[in-house]
Amino acid sequence: MDTGIDGLISPRTQRVIGWTLTVLISALLGFSSVIKLVGVPEVRQTLSGLGWPAHLDFTVGVLELIFLALFLIPRTAVFGAVLETALLGATVALKLRVGDPMITHALFGVYMGFFVWGALYFRDPRVRQLMPWRVLPS
């Protein structure tokens, strides 16, 4: 018989892990949106290098901030995680298209997506019910 994560880690510890991951990922995603909102020249340069119009930096920053806010609100967290995943998936596709290094650049969005869903997994027992993680006995 297999054991789920709920049998291994107390609910309080799960919430602490979930909110710790949430704070870390939010700091990274928040920083990403703020540098776009304030118009950092390097962001515009990077967008242009990726084939995007530089003036879209503000629009992308606003979208990132909205998705992050939705992710942080418990009632809309799953919707926010889905939108964040879509945005991160688009960055993966874009970086693959321009030939960025696979492990360090192109797959960075995948790593971030794991953190987003990992944070939500530990924060919300309903997500754990939808995506059970089973630990098989040895």
PDB file of C-alpha atoms in Angstrom:
ATOM      1  CA  MET A   1       0.000   0.000   0.000  1.00  0.00           C
ATOM      2  CA  ASP A   2       1.339   3.449  -0.856  1.00  0.00           C
ATOM      3  CA  THR A   3       1.507   6.453   1.434  1.00  0.00           C
ATOM      4  CA  GLY A   4       0.759  10.008   0.359  1.00  0.00           C
ATOM      5  CA  ILE A   5       2.657  13.099   1.410  1.00  0.00           C
ATOM      6  CA  ASP A   6      -0.033  13.843   4.002  1.00  0.00           C
ATOM      7  CA  GLY A   7       1.042  10.772   5.963  1.00  0.00           C
ATOM      8  CA  LEU A   8       4.686  11.875   5.976  1.00  0.00           C
ATOM      9  CA  ILE A   9       4.570  15.614   6.661  1.00  0.00           C
ATOM     10  CA  SER A  10       2.273  17.353   9.135  1.00  0.00           C
ATOM     11  CA  PRO A  11      -0.273  19.833   7.744  1.00  0.00           C
ATOM     12  CA  ARG A  12       1.452  22.710   9.548  1.00  0.00           C
ATOM     13  CA  THR A  13       4.842  21.803   8.037  1.00  0.00           C
ATOM     14  CA  GLN A  14       3.230  21.535   4.613  1.00  0.00           C
ATOM     15  CA  ARG A  15       1.801  25.056   4.954  1.00  0.00           C
ATOM     16  CA  VAL A  16       5.192  26.399   6.090  1.00  0.00           C
ATOM     17  CA  ILE A  17       6.917  24.739   3.113  1.00  0.00           C
ATOM     18  CA  GLY A  18       4.214  26.005   0.757  1.00  0.00           C
ATOM     19  CA  TRP A  19       4.334  29.605   1.950  1.00  0.00           C
ATOM     20  CA  THR A  20       8.154  29.603   2.072  1.00  0.00           C
ATOM     21  CA  LEU A  21       8.266  28.473  -1.557  1.00  0.00           C
ATOM     22  CA  THR A  22       5.561  31.014  -2.366  1.00  0.00           C
ATOM     23  CA  VAL A  23       7.595  33.862  -0.872  1.00  0.00           C
ATOM     24  CA  LEU A  24      10.719  32.800  -2.788  1.00  0.00           C
ATOM     25  CA  ILE A  25       8.996  32.385  -6.141  1.00  0.00           C
ATOM     26  CA  SER A  26       7.017  35.595  -5.601  1.00  0.00           C
ATOM     27  CA  ALA A  27      10.217  37.523  -4.988  1.00  0.00           C
ATOM     28  CA  LEU A  28      11.636  36.294  -8.299  1.00  0.00           C
ATOM     29  CA  LEU A  29       8.437  36.832 -10.277  1.00  0.00           C
ATOM     30  CA  GLY A  30       7.830  40.173  -8.590  1.00  0.00           C
ATOM     31  CA  PHE A  31      11.339  41.354  -9.450  1.00  0.00           C
ATOM     32  CA  SER A  32      10.809  40.258 -13.054  1.00  0.00           C
ATOM     33  CA  SER A  33       7.610  42.275 -13.332  1.00  0.00           C
ATOM     34  CA  VAL A  34       8.980  45.377 -11.583  1.00  0.00           C
ATOM     35  CA  ILE A  35      12.022  45.686 -13.847  1.00  0.00           C
ATOM     36  CA  LYS A  36       9.656  45.624 -16.807  1.00  0.00           C
ATOM     37  CA  LEU A  37       7.286  48.166 -15.263  1.00  0.00           C
ATOM     38  CA  VAL A  38      10.009  50.696 -14.505  1.00  0.00           C
ATOM     39  CA  GLY A  39      11.508  50.374 -17.989  1.00  0.00           C
ATOM     40  CA  VAL A  40      15.000  49.068 -17.236  1.00  0.00           C
ATOM     41  CA  PRO A  41      16.974  49.554 -20.493  1.00  0.00           C
ATOM     42  CA  GLU A  42      18.456  46.048 -20.340  1.00  0.00           C
ATOM     43  CA  VAL A  43      14.943  44.582 -20.362  1.00  0.00           C
ATOM     44  CA  ARG A  44      14.059  46.487 -23.522  1.00  0.00           C
ATOM     45  CA  GLN A  45      17.347  45.394 -25.079  1.00  0.00           C
ATOM     46  CA  THR A  46      16.667  41.762 -24.181  1.00  0.00           C
ATOM     47  CA  LEU A  47      13.115  41.889 -25.552  1.00  0.00           C
ATOM     48  CA  SER A  48      14.392  43.372 -28.806  1.00  0.00           C
ATOM     49  CA  GLY A  49      17.056  40.671 -29.009  1.00  0.00           C
ATOM     50  CA  LEU A  50      14.355  38.041 -28.637  1.00  0.00           C
ATOM     51  CA  GLY A  51      12.365  39.554 -31.496  1.00  0.00           C
ATOM     52  CA  TRP A  52       9.728  41.340 -29.397  1.00  0.00           C
ATOM     53  CA  PRO A  53       8.923  45.042 -29.697  1.00  0.00           C
ATOM     54  CA  ALA A  54      10.706  46.780 -26.804  1.00  0.00           C
ATOM     55  CA  HIS A  55       7.641  48.837 -25.897  1.00  0.00           C
ATOM     56  CA  LEU A  56       5.852  45.648 -24.754  1.00  0.00           C
ATOM     57  CA  ASP A  57       7.986  45.534 -21.604  1.00  0.00           C
ATOM     58  CA  PHE A  58       5.378  47.436 -19.598  1.00  0.00           C
ATOM     59  CA  THR A  59       2.500  45.267 -20.873  1.00  0.00           C
ATOM     60  CA  VAL A  60       4.351  42.060 -20.039  1.00  0.00           C
ATOM     61  CA  GLY A  61       5.221  43.463 -16.604  1.00  0.00           C
ATOM     62  CA  VAL A  62       1.563  44.254 -15.900  1.00  0.00           C
ATOM     63  CA  LEU A  63       0.499  40.747 -16.962  1.00  0.00           C
ATOM     64  CA  GLU A  64       3.192  39.192 -14.775  1.00  0.00           C
ATOM     65  CA  LEU A  65       2.046  41.261 -11.801  1.00  0.00           C
ATOM     66  CA  ILE A  66      -1.624  40.345 -12.322  1.00  0.00           C
ATOM     67  CA  PHE A  67      -0.789  36.634 -12.609  1.00  0.00           C
ATOM     68  CA  LEU A  68       1.358  36.842  -9.485  1.00  0.00           C
ATOM     69  CA  ALA A  69      -1.413  38.574  -7.535  1.00  0.00           C
ATOM     70  CA  LEU A  70      -3.876  35.872  -8.587  1.00  0.00           C
ATOM     71  CA  PHE A  71      -1.371  33.214  -7.482  1.00  0.00           C
ATOM     72  CA  LEU A  72      -0.956  34.830  -4.063  1.00  0.00           C
ATOM     73  CA  ILE A  73      -4.689  35.073  -3.297  1.00  0.00           C
ATOM     74  CA  PRO A  74      -5.746  31.669  -1.914  1.00  0.00           C
ATOM     75  CA  ARG A  75      -9.140  31.773  -3.626  1.00  0.00           C
ATOM     76  CA  THR A  76      -7.614  32.384  -7.099  1.00  0.00           C
ATOM     77  CA  ALA A  77      -4.260  30.638  -6.576  1.00  0.00           C
ATOM     78  CA  VAL A  78      -4.906  27.747  -8.971  1.00  0.00           C
ATOM     79  CA  PHE A  79      -6.020  30.120 -11.727  1.00  0.00           C
ATOM     80  CA  GLY A  80      -2.941  32.271 -11.084  1.00  0.00           C
ATOM     81  CA  ALA A  81      -0.699  29.190 -11.236  1.00  0.00           C
ATOM     82  CA  VAL A  82      -2.242  28.169 -14.570  1.00  0.00           C
ATOM     83  CA  LEU A  83      -1.664  31.655 -15.992  1.00  0.00           C
ATOM     84  CA  GLU A  84       1.907  31.751 -14.628  1.00  0.00           C
ATOM     85  CA  THR A  85       2.522  28.346 -16.231  1.00  0.00           C
ATOM     86  CA  ALA A  86       1.257  29.637 -19.572  1.00  0.00           C
ATOM     87  CA  LEU A  87       3.535  32.666 -19.357  1.00  0.00           C
ATOM     88  CA  LEU A  88       6.523  30.541 -18.342  1.00  0.00           C
ATOM     89  CA  GLY A  89       5.775  28.098 -21.166  1.00  0.00           C
ATOM     90  CA  ALA A  90       5.804  30.978 -23.632  1.00  0.00           C
ATOM     91  CA  THR A  91       9.230  32.042 -22.365  1.00  0.00           C
ATOM     92  CA  VAL A  92      10.543  28.510 -22.816  1.00  0.00           C
ATOM     93  CA  ALA A  93       9.279  28.419 -26.407  1.00  0.00           C
ATOM     94  CA  LEU A  94      10.715  31.864 -27.120  1.00  0.00           C
ATOM     95  CA  LYS A  95      14.125  30.993 -25.711  1.00  0.00           C
ATOM     96  CA  LEU A  96      14.214  27.728 -27.646  1.00  0.00           C
ATOM     97  CA  ARG A  97      13.318  29.626 -30.841  1.00  0.00           C
ATOM     98  CA  VAL A  98      16.244  32.026 -30.481  1.00  0.00           C
ATOM     99  CA  GLY A  99      18.678  29.249 -29.575  1.00  0.00           C
ATOM    100  CA  ASP A 100      19.461  30.167 -25.960  1.00  0.00           C
ATOM    101  CA  PRO A 101      21.383  27.535 -23.980  1.00  0.00           C
ATOM    102  CA  MET A 102      19.002  24.741 -22.991  1.00  0.00           C
ATOM    103  CA  ILE A 103      19.818  24.011 -19.337  1.00  0.00           C
ATOM    104  CA  THR A 104      20.513  27.525 -18.062  1.00  0.00           C
ATOM    105  CA  HIS A 105      18.164  29.681 -20.136  1.00  0.00           C
ATOM    106  CA  ALA A 106      15.542  27.796 -22.126  1.00  0.00           C
ATOM    107  CA  LEU A 107      14.469  25.486 -19.313  1.00  0.00           C
ATOM    108  CA  PHE A 108      14.480  28.204 -16.641  1.00  0.00           C
ATOM    109  CA  GLY A 109      10.727  28.661 -17.141  1.00  0.00           C
ATOM    110  CA  VAL A 110      10.224  24.946 -16.489  1.00  0.00           C
ATOM    111  CA  TYR A 111      12.170  25.211 -13.231  1.00  0.00           C
ATOM    112  CA  MET A 112      10.092  28.210 -12.190  1.00  0.00           C
ATOM    113  CA  GLY A 113       6.906  26.319 -13.064  1.00  0.00           C
ATOM    114  CA  PHE A 114       7.934  23.475 -10.761  1.00  0.00           C
ATOM    115  CA  PHE A 115       8.385  25.987  -7.944  1.00  0.00           C
ATOM    116  CA  VAL A 116       5.011  27.627  -8.635  1.00  0.00           C
ATOM    117  CA  TRP A 117       3.158  24.312  -8.579  1.00  0.00           C
ATOM    118  CA  GLY A 118       5.289  22.944  -5.725  1.00  0.00           C
ATOM    119  CA  ALA A 119       4.419  25.959  -3.606  1.00  0.00           C
ATOM    120  CA  LEU A 120       0.736  25.568  -4.415  1.00  0.00           C
ATOM    121  CA  TYR A 121       0.899  21.813  -3.807  1.00  0.00           C
ATOM    122  CA  PHE A 122       2.111  22.344  -0.259  1.00  0.00           C
ATOM    123  CA  ARG A 123      -0.159  25.360   0.382  1.00  0.00           C
ATOM    124  CA  ASP A 124      -3.439  23.826  -0.707  1.00  0.00           C
ATOM    125  CA  PRO A 125      -4.716  20.359   0.282  1.00  0.00           C
ATOM    126  CA  ARG A 126      -7.191  20.457  -2.624  1.00  0.00           C
ATOM    127  CA  VAL A 127      -4.283  20.566  -5.075  1.00  0.00           C
ATOM    128  CA  ARG A 128      -2.717  17.573  -3.302  1.00  0.00           C
ATOM    129  CA  GLN A 129      -5.986  15.703  -3.802  1.00  0.00           C
ATOM    130  CA  LEU A 130      -5.989  16.512  -7.518  1.00  0.00           C
ATOM    131  CA  MET A 131      -2.314  15.619  -7.968  1.00  0.00           C
ATOM    132  CA  PRO A 132      -1.507  12.984  -5.355  1.00  0.00           C
ATOM    133  CA  TRP A 133       2.164  12.297  -4.764  1.00  0.00           C
ATOM    134  CA  ARG A 134       2.568   8.729  -3.640  1.00  0.00           C
ATOM    135  CA  VAL A 135       5.595   7.372  -1.848  1.00  0.00           C
ATOM    136  CA  LEU A 136       5.816   3.632  -2.353  1.00  0.00           C
ATOM    137  CA  PRO A 137       7.148   1.515   0.521  1.00  0.00           C
ATOM    138  CA  SER A 138      10.591   0.038  -0.003  1.00  0.00           C
TER     139      SER A 138
END
